[in-house]
CSV table of N, CA and C in Angstrom, one decimal:
chain,number,residue,atom,x,y,z
B,446,MET,N,-53.5,-73.2,14.2
B,446,MET,CA,-52.4,-73.4,15.3
B,446,MET,C,-51.7,-72.0,15.6
B,447,LYS,N,-51.9,-71.7,16.8
B,447,LYS,CA,-51.4,-70.4,17.4
B,447,LYS,C,-49.9,-70.5,18.0
B,448,TYR,N,-49.2,-71.5,17.6
B,448,TYR,CA,-47.9,-71.8,18.1
B,448,TYR,C,-47.0,-70.9,17.6
B,449,PHE,N,-47.0,-70.3,16.5
B,449,PHE,CA,-46.1,-69.3,15.8
B,449,PHE,C,-46.8,-67.9,15.5
B,450,LEU,N,-47.6,-67.6,16.2
B,450,LEU,CA,-48.3,-66.2,15.7
B,450,LEU,C,-48.2,-65.3,16.8
B,451,TRP,N,-47.0,-65.4,17.5
B,451,TRP,CA,-46.6,-64.1,18.4
B,451,TRP,C,-46.1,-62.9,17.6
B,452,GLU,N,-46.3,-61.7,18.0
B,452,GLU,CA,-45.9,-60.5,17.5
B,452,GLU,C,-44.4,-60.5,17.3
B,453,LYS,N,-43.9,-60.7,18.5
B,453,LYS,CA,-42.3,-60.5,18.5
B,453,LYS,C,-41.7,-62.1,18.6
B,454,ARG,N,-40.6,-62.1,17.7
B,454,ARG,CA,-40.0,-63.3,17.6
B,454,ARG,C,-38.7,-63.3,18.3
B,455,ASN,N,-38.3,-64.1,19.2
B,455,ASN,CA,-37.1,-64.2,19.9
B,455,ASN,C,-36.2,-65.5,19.5
B,456,TYR,N,-34.9,-65.6,20.0
B,456,TYR,CA,-34.1,-66.6,19.8
B,456,TYR,C,-34.8,-68.0,20.3
B,457,PHE,N,-35.3,-67.9,21.4
B,457,PHE,CA,-36.0,-69.1,22.0
B,457,PHE,C,-37.0,-69.7,21.1
B,458,GLN,N,-38.0,-68.7,20.6
B,458,GLN,CA,-38.8,-69.3,19.7
B,458,GLN,C,-38.4,-69.9,18.3
B,459,LYS,N,-37.3,-69.1,17.9
B,459,LYS,CA,-36.6,-69.6,16.7
B,459,LYS,C,-35.9,-70.9,16.9
B,460,ILE,N,-35.4,-71.3,18.0
B,460,ILE,CA,-34.9,-72.7,18.3
B,460,ILE,C,-36.0,-73.8,18.4
B,461,LYS,N,-37.1,-73.4,19.0
B,461,LYS,CA,-38.2,-74.2,19.0
B,461,LYS,C,-38.7,-74.6,17.6
B,462,GLU,N,-38.8,-73.4,16.6
B,462,GLU,CA,-39.2,-73.6,15.3
B,462,GLU,C,-38.4,-74.6,14.6
B,463,ALA,N,-36.9,-74.4,14.8
B,463,ALA,CA,-35.8,-75.2,14.1
B,463,ALA,C,-36.0,-76.7,14.6
B,464,ASN,N,-36.2,-76.8,15.9
B,464,ASN,CA,-36.5,-78.2,16.3
B,464,ASN,C,-37.6,-78.9,15.8
B,465,LEU,N,-38.7,-78.1,15.8
B,465,LEU,CA,-39.9,-78.6,15.2
B,465,LEU,C,-39.8,-79.1,13.8
B,466,ALA,N,-39.0,-78.2,12.9
B,466,ALA,CA,-38.9,-78.3,11.6
B,466,ALA,C,-38.2,-79.4,11.2
B,467,PHE,N,-36.9,-79.7,12.1
B,467,PHE,CA,-36.1,-80.8,11.9
B,467,PHE,C,-36.8,-82.1,12.1
B,468,TYR,N,-37.6,-82.3,13.2
B,468,TYR,CA,-38.2,-83.5,13.6
B,468,TYR,C,-39.4,-83.7,12.6
B,469,PHE,N,-40.0,-82.7,11.9
B,469,PHE,CA,-41.1,-82.8,10.9
B,469,PHE,C,-40.4,-83.5,9.7
B,470,THR,N,-39.3,-83.0,9.3
B,470,THR,CA,-38.6,-83.5,8.1
B,470,THR,C,-38.0,-85.0,8.4
B,471,ILE,N,-37.7,-85.2,9.5
B,471,ILE,CA,-37.2,-86.7,9.8
B,471,ILE,C,-38.4,-87.6,9.7
B,472,PHE,N,-39.4,-87.4,10.1
B,472,PHE,CA,-40.7,-88.4,9.9
B,472,PHE,C,-41.6,-88.2,8.9
B,473,ASN,N,-41.4,-87.4,7.9
B,473,ASN,CA,-42.2,-87.2,6.8
B,473,ASN,C,-41.4,-87.0,5.5
B,474,SER,N,-41.8,-87.5,4.5
B,474,SER,CA,-41.1,-87.2,3.3
B,474,SER,C,-41.5,-85.9,2.6
B,475,LYS,N,-40.9,-85.4,1.6
B,475,LYS,CA,-41.2,-84.4,1.0
B,475,LYS,C,-42.7,-84.3,0.4
B,476,GLU,N,-42.9,-85.5,-0.3
B,476,GLU,CA,-44.4,-85.6,-0.7
B,476,GLU,C,-45.6,-85.5,0.3
B,477,ASP,N,-45.0,-86.2,1.6
B,477,ASP,CA,-46.0,-86.0,2.7
B,477,ASP,C,-46.2,-84.5,3.1
B,478,ILE,N,-45.1,-83.8,3.3
B,478,ILE,CA,-45.0,-82.4,3.6
B,478,ILE,C,-45.9,-81.7,2.6
B,479,LEU,N,-45.7,-81.6,1.3
B,479,LEU,CA,-46.5,-81.0,0.3
B,479,LEU,C,-47.9,-81.6,0.3
B,480,TYR,N,-48.2,-82.6,0.7
B,480,TYR,CA,-49.6,-83.1,0.7
B,480,TYR,C,-50.3,-82.5,1.8
B,481,LYS,N,-49.6,-82.5,3.0
B,481,LYS,CA,-50.2,-81.9,4.2
B,481,LYS,C,-50.5,-80.3,4.0
B,482,TYR,N,-49.5,-79.6,3.4
B,482,TYR,CA,-49.7,-78.1,3.0
B,482,TYR,C,-50.8,-77.9,2.2
B,483,LEU,N,-50.9,-78.7,1.1
B,483,LEU,CA,-52.0,-78.5,0.1
B,483,LEU,C,-53.2,-79.0,0.5
B,484,ASP,N,-53.4,-79.9,1.6
B,484,ASP,CA,-54.7,-80.3,2.1
B,484,ASP,C,-55.2,-79.3,3.3
B,485,ASN,N,-54.3,-78.2,3.4
B,485,ASN,CA,-54.9,-77.3,4.6
B,485,ASN,C,-54.9,-75.9,3.9
B,486,GLN,N,-55.0,-75.9,2.5
B,486,GLN,CA,-55.1,-74.5,1.8
B,486,GLN,C,-56.6,-74.3,1.4
B,487,TYR,N,-56.9,-72.9,1.3
B,487,TYR,CA,-58.2,-72.5,1.0
B,487,TYR,C,-58.2,-72.2,-0.6
B,488,PHE,N,-59.1,-72.9,-1.3
B,488,PHE,CA,-59.1,-72.9,-2.8
B,488,PHE,C,-60.1,-72.1,-3.4
B,489,TRP,N,-60.7,-71.0,-2.7
B,489,TRP,CA,-61.9,-70.4,-3.2
B,489,TRP,C,-63.2,-71.2,-3.2
B,490,ASN,N,-64.3,-70.4,-2.9
B,490,ASN,CA,-65.6,-71.0,-3.1
B,490,ASN,C,-66.0,-72.0,-2.1
B,491,GLY,N,-65.3,-72.0,-0.9
B,491,GLY,CA,-65.6,-72.9,0.2
B,491,GLY,C,-64.8,-74.1,0.0
B,492,ILE,N,-63.7,-74.5,-0.8
B,492,ILE,CA,-62.9,-75.5,-0.9
B,492,ILE,C,-61.7,-75.5,-0.1
B,493,TYR,N,-61.6,-76.6,0.6
B,493,TYR,CA,-60.3,-76.5,1.3
B,493,TYR,C,-59.2,-77.6,1.1
B,494,TRP,N,-59.5,-78.5,0.1
B,494,TRP,CA,-58.6,-79.5,-0.1
B,494,TRP,C,-58.1,-79.5,-1.5
B,495,ILE,N,-56.9,-79.9,-1.9
B,495,ILE,CA,-56.5,-79.8,-3.2
B,495,ILE,C,-57.3,-81.0,-4.0
B,496,ALA,N,-57.5,-82.0,-3.6
B,496,ALA,CA,-58.3,-83.1,-4.3
B,496,ALA,C,-59.6,-82.6,-4.6
B,497,TRP,N,-60.3,-81.9,-3.7
B,497,TRP,CA,-61.6,-81.4,-3.9
B,497,TRP,C,-61.6,-80.3,-4.9
B,498,ALA,N,-60.6,-79.5,-4.9
B,498,ALA,CA,-60.5,-78.3,-5.9
B,498,ALA,C,-60.2,-78.9,-7.2
B,499,MET,N,-59.5,-80.0,-7.5
B,499,MET,CA,-59.1,-80.6,-8.6
B,499,MET,C,-60.5,-81.1,-9.2
B,500,GLU,N,-61.2,-81.7,-8.4
B,500,GLU,CA,-62.5,-82.3,-9.0
B,500,GLU,C,-63.4,-81.2,-9.2
B,501,LYS,N,-63.7,-80.2,-8.3
B,501,LYS,CA,-64.7,-79.3,-8.6
B,501,LYS,C,-64.4,-78.5,-9.8
B,502,TYR,N,-63.1,-77.9,-10.1
B,502,TYR,CA,-62.8,-76.9,-11.0
B,502,TYR,C,-62.4,-77.8,-12.3
B,503,PHE,N,-61.9,-78.9,-12.4
B,503,PHE,CA,-61.4,-79.6,-13.6
B,503,PHE,C,-61.9,-80.9,-13.9
B,504,TRP,N,-62.6,-81.6,-13.0
B,504,TRP,CA,-63.2,-82.8,-13.0
B,504,TRP,C,-62.2,-84.0,-13.1
B,505,LYS,N,-61.1,-83.8,-12.4
B,505,LYS,CA,-60.0,-84.7,-12.5
B,505,LYS,C,-59.7,-85.1,-11.0
B,506,THR,N,-59.2,-86.4,-10.9
B,506,THR,CA,-58.9,-87.0,-9.5
B,506,THR,C,-57.5,-87.1,-9.3
B,507,LYS,N,-56.6,-87.0,-10.4
B,507,LYS,CA,-55.2,-87.4,-10.2
B,507,LYS,C,-54.4,-86.1,-10.6
B,508,ILE,N,-53.4,-85.8,-9.9
B,508,ILE,CA,-52.7,-84.5,-10.1
B,508,ILE,C,-52.0,-84.8,-11.4
B,509,SER,N,-51.4,-86.0,-11.8
B,509,SER,CA,-50.8,-86.3,-13.1
B,509,SER,C,-51.7,-86.0,-14.3
B,510,ASP,N,-52.9,-86.0,-14.1
B,510,ASP,CA,-53.9,-85.5,-15.1
B,510,ASP,C,-54.3,-84.1,-15.5
B,511,LEU,N,-53.7,-83.3,-14.5
B,511,LEU,CA,-53.7,-81.8,-14.8
B,511,LEU,C,-52.8,-81.4,-15.8
B,512,SER,N,-53.2,-80.3,-16.6
B,512,SER,CA,-52.5,-79.6,-17.5
B,512,SER,C,-51.5,-78.5,-16.8
B,513,GLU,N,-50.4,-78.0,-17.4
B,513,GLU,CA,-49.9,-76.9,-16.9
B,513,GLU,C,-50.6,-75.8,-16.4
B,514,ASN,N,-51.5,-75.5,-17.3
B,514,ASN,CA,-52.4,-74.2,-16.9
B,514,ASN,C,-53.3,-74.6,-15.7
B,515,GLU,N,-53.7,-75.7,-15.6
B,515,GLU,CA,-54.6,-76.1,-14.4
B,515,GLU,C,-53.8,-76.1,-13.1
B,516,ILE,N,-52.6,-76.5,-13.3
B,516,ILE,CA,-51.6,-76.4,-12.0
B,516,ILE,C,-51.4,-75.1,-11.7
B,517,VAL,N,-51.4,-74.2,-12.6
B,517,VAL,CA,-50.9,-72.7,-12.3
B,517,VAL,C,-52.1,-72.2,-11.7
B,518,ILE,N,-53.4,-72.5,-12.2
B,518,ILE,CA,-54.7,-71.8,-11.6
B,518,ILE,C,-54.7,-72.2,-10.2
B,519,LEU,N,-54.8,-73.6,-9.8
B,519,LEU,CA,-54.6,-74.0,-8.3
B,519,LEU,C,-53.5,-73.4,-7.6
B,520,LEU,N,-52.4,-73.3,-8.0
B,520,LEU,CA,-51.4,-72.6,-7.2
B,520,LEU,C,-51.8,-71.2,-7.1
B,521,SER,N,-52.2,-70.4,-8.0
B,521,SER,CA,-52.8,-69.0,-7.9
B,521,SER,C,-53.8,-68.8,-7.1
B,522,LEU,N,-54.6,-69.8,-6.9
B,522,LEU,CA,-55.7,-69.8,-5.9
B,522,LEU,C,-55.2,-69.8,-4.5
B,523,ILE,N,-54.1,-70.3,-4.2
B,523,ILE,CA,-53.8,-70.4,-2.9
B,523,ILE,C,-53.3,-68.9,-2.5
B,524,LYS,N,-52.6,-68.2,-3.4
B,524,LYS,CA,-52.3,-66.7,-3.1
B,524,LYS,C,-53.6,-65.9,-3.1
B,525,TYR,N,-54.6,-65.9,-4.0
B,525,TYR,CA,-55.6,-65.2,-4.3
B,525,TYR,C,-56.8,-66.1,-4.1
B,526,PRO,N,-57.3,-66.5,-2.8
B,526,PRO,CA,-58.4,-67.2,-2.8
B,526,PRO,C,-59.9,-66.4,-2.7
B,527,TRP,N,-59.7,-65.3,-2.5
B,527,TRP,CA,-60.9,-64.3,-2.5
B,527,TRP,C,-61.4,-63.9,-3.9
B,528,ILE,N,-60.6,-64.3,-4.9
B,528,ILE,CA,-61.1,-63.7,-6.2
B,528,ILE,C,-62.6,-64.1,-6.7
B,529,LYS,N,-63.0,-63.2,-7.5
B,529,LYS,CA,-64.5,-63.5,-8.0
B,529,LYS,C,-64.5,-64.2,-9.4
B,530,SER,N,-63.4,-63.9,-10.1
B,530,SER,CA,-63.2,-64.5,-11.4
B,530,SER,C,-62.0,-64.9,-11.9
B,531,PHE,N,-61.6,-65.9,-12.6
B,531,PHE,CA,-60.3,-66.4,-12.9
B,531,PHE,C,-59.8,-65.3,-13.8
B,532,SER,N,-60.5,-64.4,-14.5
B,532,SER,CA,-60.0,-63.4,-15.3
B,532,SER,C,-59.5,-62.0,-14.7
B,533,GLU,N,-59.6,-61.9,-13.3
B,533,GLU,CA,-59.2,-60.7,-12.8
B,533,GLU,C,-57.7,-60.4,-13.0
B,534,VAL,N,-57.4,-59.1,-13.2
B,534,VAL,CA,-56.1,-58.7,-13.6
B,534,VAL,C,-55.0,-59.2,-12.7
B,535,HIS,N,-55.1,-58.9,-11.4
B,535,HIS,CA,-54.0,-59.3,-10.5
B,535,HIS,C,-54.0,-60.9,-10.5
B,536,PHE,N,-54.9,-61.6,-10.9
B,536,PHE,CA,-54.9,-63.1,-10.8
B,536,PHE,C,-54.2,-63.4,-12.0
B,537,THR,N,-54.5,-63.0,-13.2
B,537,THR,CA,-53.9,-63.3,-14.3
B,537,THR,C,-52.4,-62.9,-14.3
B,538,ASP,N,-52.1,-61.7,-13.8
B,538,ASP,CA,-50.7,-61.4,-13.6
B,538,ASP,C,-49.9,-62.4,-12.8
B,539,TYR,N,-50.5,-62.8,-11.8
B,539,TYR,CA,-49.8,-63.6,-10.8
B,539,TYR,C,-49.6,-65.1,-11.6
B,540,GLN,N,-50.6,-65.6,-12.3
B,540,GLN,CA,-50.5,-66.6,-13.3
B,540,GLN,C,-49.3,-66.7,-14.1
B,541,LYS,N,-49.1,-65.5,-14.8
B,541,LYS,CA,-48.0,-65.3,-15.8
B,541,LYS,C,-46.8,-65.5,-15.1
B,542,LEU,N,-46.6,-65.0,-13.9
B,542,LEU,CA,-45.4,-64.9,-13.1
B,542,LEU,C,-45.2,-66.3,-12.6
B,543,LEU,N,-46.1,-67.2,-12.2
B,543,LEU,CA,-45.8,-68.6,-12.0
B,543,LEU,C,-45.4,-69.4,-13.0
B,544,LYS,N,-46.1,-69.1,-14.2
B,544,LYS,CA,-45.8,-69.9,-15.5
B,544,LYS,C,-44.2,-69.6,-15.7
B,545,GLN,N,-43.7,-68.4,-15.7
B,545,GLN,CA,-42.5,-68.1,-15.9
B,545,GLN,C,-41.5,-68.8,-14.9
B,546,ARG,N,-41.8,-68.7,-13.6
B,546,ARG,CA,-40.9,-69.3,-12.6
B,546,ARG,C,-40.9,-70.7,-12.7
B,547,LEU,N,-42.1,-71.5,-13.1
B,547,LEU,CA,-42.2,-72.9,-13.3
B,547,LEU,C,-41.5,-73.5,-14.6
B,548,GLY,N,-41.4,-72.5,-15.5
B,548,GLY,CA,-40.8,-72.8,-16.8
B,548,GLY,C,-41.8,-73.4,-17.6
B,549,PHE,N,-43.1,-73.1,-17.4
B,549,PHE,CA,-44.2,-73.7,-18.3
B,549,PHE,C,-44.3,-72.8,-19.6
B,550,ALA,N,-44.9,-73.2,-20.6
B,550,ALA,CA,-45.1,-72.5,-21.9
B,550,ALA,C,-46.2,-71.5,-21.7
B,551,TYR,N,-45.8,-70.4,-22.2
B,551,TYR,CA,-46.7,-69.2,-22.1
B,551,TYR,C,-48.0,-69.3,-23.2
B,552,GLU,N,-49.1,-69.0,-22.8
B,552,GLU,CA,-50.2,-68.9,-23.6
B,552,GLU,C,-50.9,-67.6,-23.6
B,553,TYR,N,-50.6,-66.8,-24.6
B,553,TYR,CA,-51.1,-65.4,-24.6
B,553,TYR,C,-52.5,-65.5,-25.1
B,554,GLU,N,-53.4,-64.9,-24.4
B,554,GLU,CA,-54.8,-64.8,-24.8
B,554,GLU,C,-55.0,-63.0,-25.1
B,555,LYS,N,-55.5,-62.9,-26.1
B,555,LYS,CA,-55.9,-61.6,-26.7
B,555,LYS,C,-57.5,-61.4,-27.0
């Protein structure tokens, strides 16, 4: 969607964005907004949907079945979809940061 990809932002565009955000939140719940966001993300290896990523990487179909570590891996893939391995340094560093921010238990691997 090229609606917001102009180089310079002005007040008129900001007003349009605020109106669009307001109407979007009126007609959609938080869960719907999150679902729409996650269903439009690239999760590495040609995968563009959260449900497909869960099934492909962890053989699970429900988000409630995911462990904390699996959730962090999926969230990390949104930031680094071009990685070649889950053990790359910047990818694992970002996972540690996410675990800390989400309050998940740390698992140190040596």
